[in-house]
mmCIF file of C-alpha atoms in Angstrom:
data_model
loop_
_atom_site.group_PDB
_atom_site.id
_atom_site.type_symbol
_atom_site.label_atom_id
_atom_site.label_comp_id
_atom_site.label_asym_id
_atom_site.label_seq_id
_atom_site.Cartn_x
_atom_site.Cartn_y
_atom_site.Cartn_z
ATOM 1 C CA MET A 1 -0.765 6.651 -33.424
ATOM 2 C CA THR A 2 2.285 8.876 -33.528
ATOM 3 C CA LYS A 3 3.948 10.307 -30.483
ATOM 4 C CA LYS A 4 3.392 13.950 -29.812
ATOM 5 C CA LYS A 5 6.489 16.071 -29.634
ATOM 6 C CA SER A 6 5.637 17.243 -26.119
ATOM 7 C CA GLU A 7 5.122 13.750 -24.637
ATOM 8 C CA GLY A 8 8.754 13.497 -23.565
ATOM 9 C CA ASN A 9 8.412 16.748 -21.670
ATOM 10 C CA VAL A 10 5.174 15.596 -20.029
ATOM 11 C CA SER A 11 6.719 12.274 -19.039
ATOM 12 C CA GLU A 12 9.763 14.062 -17.671
ATOM 13 C CA ALA A 13 7.499 16.394 -15.682
ATOM 14 C CA ILE A 14 5.684 13.381 -14.231
ATOM 15 C CA ARG A 15 8.967 11.688 -13.304
ATOM 16 C CA SER A 16 10.425 14.815 -11.705
ATOM 17 C CA CYS A 17 7.233 15.383 -9.701
ATOM 18 C CA PHE A 18 7.387 11.753 -8.553
ATOM 19 C CA ASP A 19 11.072 12.125 -7.620
ATOM 20 C CA GLN A 20 10.196 15.074 -5.389
ATOM 21 C CA ASN A 21 7.558 13.042 -3.523
ATOM 22 C CA ARG A 22 7.852 9.260 -3.857
ATOM 23 C CA GLU A 23 4.637 8.679 -1.865
ATOM 24 C CA ALA A 24 2.452 10.827 -4.148
ATOM 25 C CA LYS A 25 -0.407 9.035 -5.890
ATOM 26 C CA PRO A 26 -1.089 9.515 -9.622
ATOM 27 C CA LYS A 27 -4.158 11.646 -8.885
ATOM 28 C CA ALA A 28 -2.124 14.062 -6.758
ATOM 29 C CA ILE A 29 0.635 14.273 -9.363
ATOM 30 C CA ALA A 30 -1.922 14.943 -12.114
ATOM 31 C CA GLU A 31 -3.467 17.742 -10.037
ATOM 32 C CA ILE A 32 -0.060 19.336 -9.406
ATOM 33 C CA LEU A 33 0.863 19.200 -13.091
ATOM 34 C CA ASN A 34 -2.539 20.482 -14.217
ATOM 35 C CA LYS A 35 -2.060 23.512 -11.939
ATOM 36 C CA LYS A 36 1.299 24.100 -13.655
ATOM 37 C CA GLY A 37 -0.425 24.019 -17.054
ATOM 38 C CA VAL A 38 0.525 20.488 -18.097
ATOM 39 C CA ALA A 39 -2.694 18.662 -18.999
ATOM 40 C CA VAL A 40 -2.453 15.015 -17.905
ATOM 41 C CA SER A 41 -4.896 12.479 -16.543
ATOM 42 C CA PRO A 42 -4.251 10.323 -13.463
ATOM 43 C CA GLN A 43 -4.397 7.244 -15.711
ATOM 44 C CA TYR A 44 -1.599 8.582 -17.919
ATOM 45 C CA VAL A 45 0.465 9.441 -14.842
ATOM 46 C CA SER A 46 -0.056 5.878 -13.608
ATOM 47 C CA VAL A 47 1.194 4.409 -16.879
ATOM 48 C CA ILE A 48 4.303 6.600 -16.946
ATOM 49 C CA LEU A 49 5.067 5.882 -13.273
ATOM 50 C CA SER A 50 4.703 2.120 -13.702
ATOM 51 C CA GLN A 51 7.234 2.206 -16.557
ATOM 52 C CA TYR A 52 9.528 4.482 -14.516
ATOM 53 C CA ARG A 53 9.350 2.222 -11.449
ATOM 54 C CA LYS A 54 10.240 -0.805 -13.573
ATOM 55 C CA ARG A 55 13.253 1.040 -14.927
ATOM 56 C CA LEU A 56 14.315 2.018 -11.397
ATOM 57 C CA GLY A 57 13.727 -1.508 -10.106
ATOM 58 C CA VAL A 58 11.246 -0.371 -7.459
ATOM 59 C CA LYS A 59 9.301 -3.314 -6.051
ATOM 60 C CA ARG A 60 5.563 -3.124 -5.481
ATOM 61 C CA LYS A 61 4.214 -3.063 -1.952
ATOM 62 C CA LYS A 62 2.478 -6.241 -0.903
ATOM 63 C CA ARG A 63 -1.126 -6.027 0.122
ATOM 64 C CA GLY A 64 -2.299 -7.009 3.583
ATOM 65 C CA THR A 65 -3.415 -10.505 4.375
ATOM 66 C CA ARG A 66 -7.051 -11.471 4.070
ATOM 67 C CA ILE A 67 -9.161 -12.458 7.052
ATOM 68 C CA ASP A 68 -12.164 -13.758 5.145
ATOM 69 C CA GLY A 69 -11.642 -17.384 6.077
ATOM 70 C CA SER A 70 -8.852 -18.130 3.651
ATOM 71 C CA SER A 71 -5.730 -19.207 5.397
ATOM 72 C CA ASN A 72 -2.837 -16.814 5.682
ATOM 73 C CA SER A 73 0.800 -17.079 6.742
ATOM 74 C CA ALA A 74 -0.124 -17.334 10.451
ATOM 75 C CA GLY A 75 -2.642 -20.089 9.749
ATOM 76 C CA LEU A 76 -5.489 -18.117 11.330
ATOM 77 C CA GLN A 77 -9.050 -18.539 10.199
ATOM 78 C CA LEU A 78 -11.956 -16.169 10.654
ATOM 79 C CA SER A 79 -13.320 -18.512 13.332
ATOM 80 C CA ASP A 80 -10.043 -18.129 15.287
ATOM 81 C CA LEU A 81 -10.382 -14.357 15.207
ATOM 82 C CA LYS A 82 -13.969 -14.607 16.415
ATOM 83 C CA LEU A 83 -12.766 -16.662 19.399
ATOM 84 C CA VAL A 84 -10.140 -14.029 20.166
ATOM 85 C CA LYS A 85 -12.813 -11.342 20.032
ATOM 86 C CA GLN A 86 -14.967 -13.316 22.477
ATOM 87 C CA LEU A 87 -11.985 -13.617 24.826
ATOM 88 C CA VAL A 88 -11.335 -9.876 24.611
ATOM 89 C CA ASP A 89 -15.012 -9.211 25.338
ATOM 90 C CA LYS A 90 -14.903 -11.514 28.397
ATOM 91 C CA THR A 91 -11.688 -10.063 29.846
ATOM 92 C CA GLY A 92 -12.543 -6.464 29.081
ATOM 93 C CA SER A 93 -9.510 -5.422 27.054
ATOM 94 C CA ALA A 94 -6.998 -6.625 24.512
ATOM 95 C CA GLU A 95 -4.180 -5.680 26.900
ATOM 96 C CA ARG A 96 -5.417 -8.227 29.439
ATOM 97 C CA VAL A 97 -5.525 -10.901 26.755
ATOM 98 C CA ARG A 98 -1.995 -9.937 25.646
ATOM 99 C CA ASP A 99 -0.773 -10.131 29.263
ATOM 100 C CA ALA A 100 -2.430 -13.541 29.655
ATOM 101 C CA ILE A 101 -0.780 -14.804 26.463
ATOM 102 C CA ASN A 102 2.612 -13.522 27.582
ATOM 103 C CA ALA A 103 2.151 -15.220 30.963
ATOM 104 C CA TYR A 104 1.185 -18.450 29.195
ATOM 105 C CA ILE A 105 4.291 -18.245 27.023
ATOM 106 C CA GLU A 106 6.462 -17.797 30.118
ATOM 107 C CA LEU A 107 4.824 -20.813 31.792
ATOM 108 C CA THR A 108 5.407 -23.071 28.811
ATOM 109 C CA LYS A 109 9.123 -22.277 28.458
#
């Protein structure tokens, strides 16, 4: 498949739109460019942006930790979180639990 002559211009339009708003998602960028008369799909925008980010050296954001029972960096399990929820339910608020934990920390110093 040969490159179209206009692909460089489309890619440049995608990159310049991304430079104006670094938080924009591919779907939003595709909508903006389609309104300007440049026909692109969100998938194509995603491909161009991934190549552009690699060239810029932009690191990917890490996803949040899972709480489905697999252990995470804090070593918490789903059962631990259920116990915390029970404690919050008994005391009436998470602030009270936080205050109790802070008091406990002070006592153990």
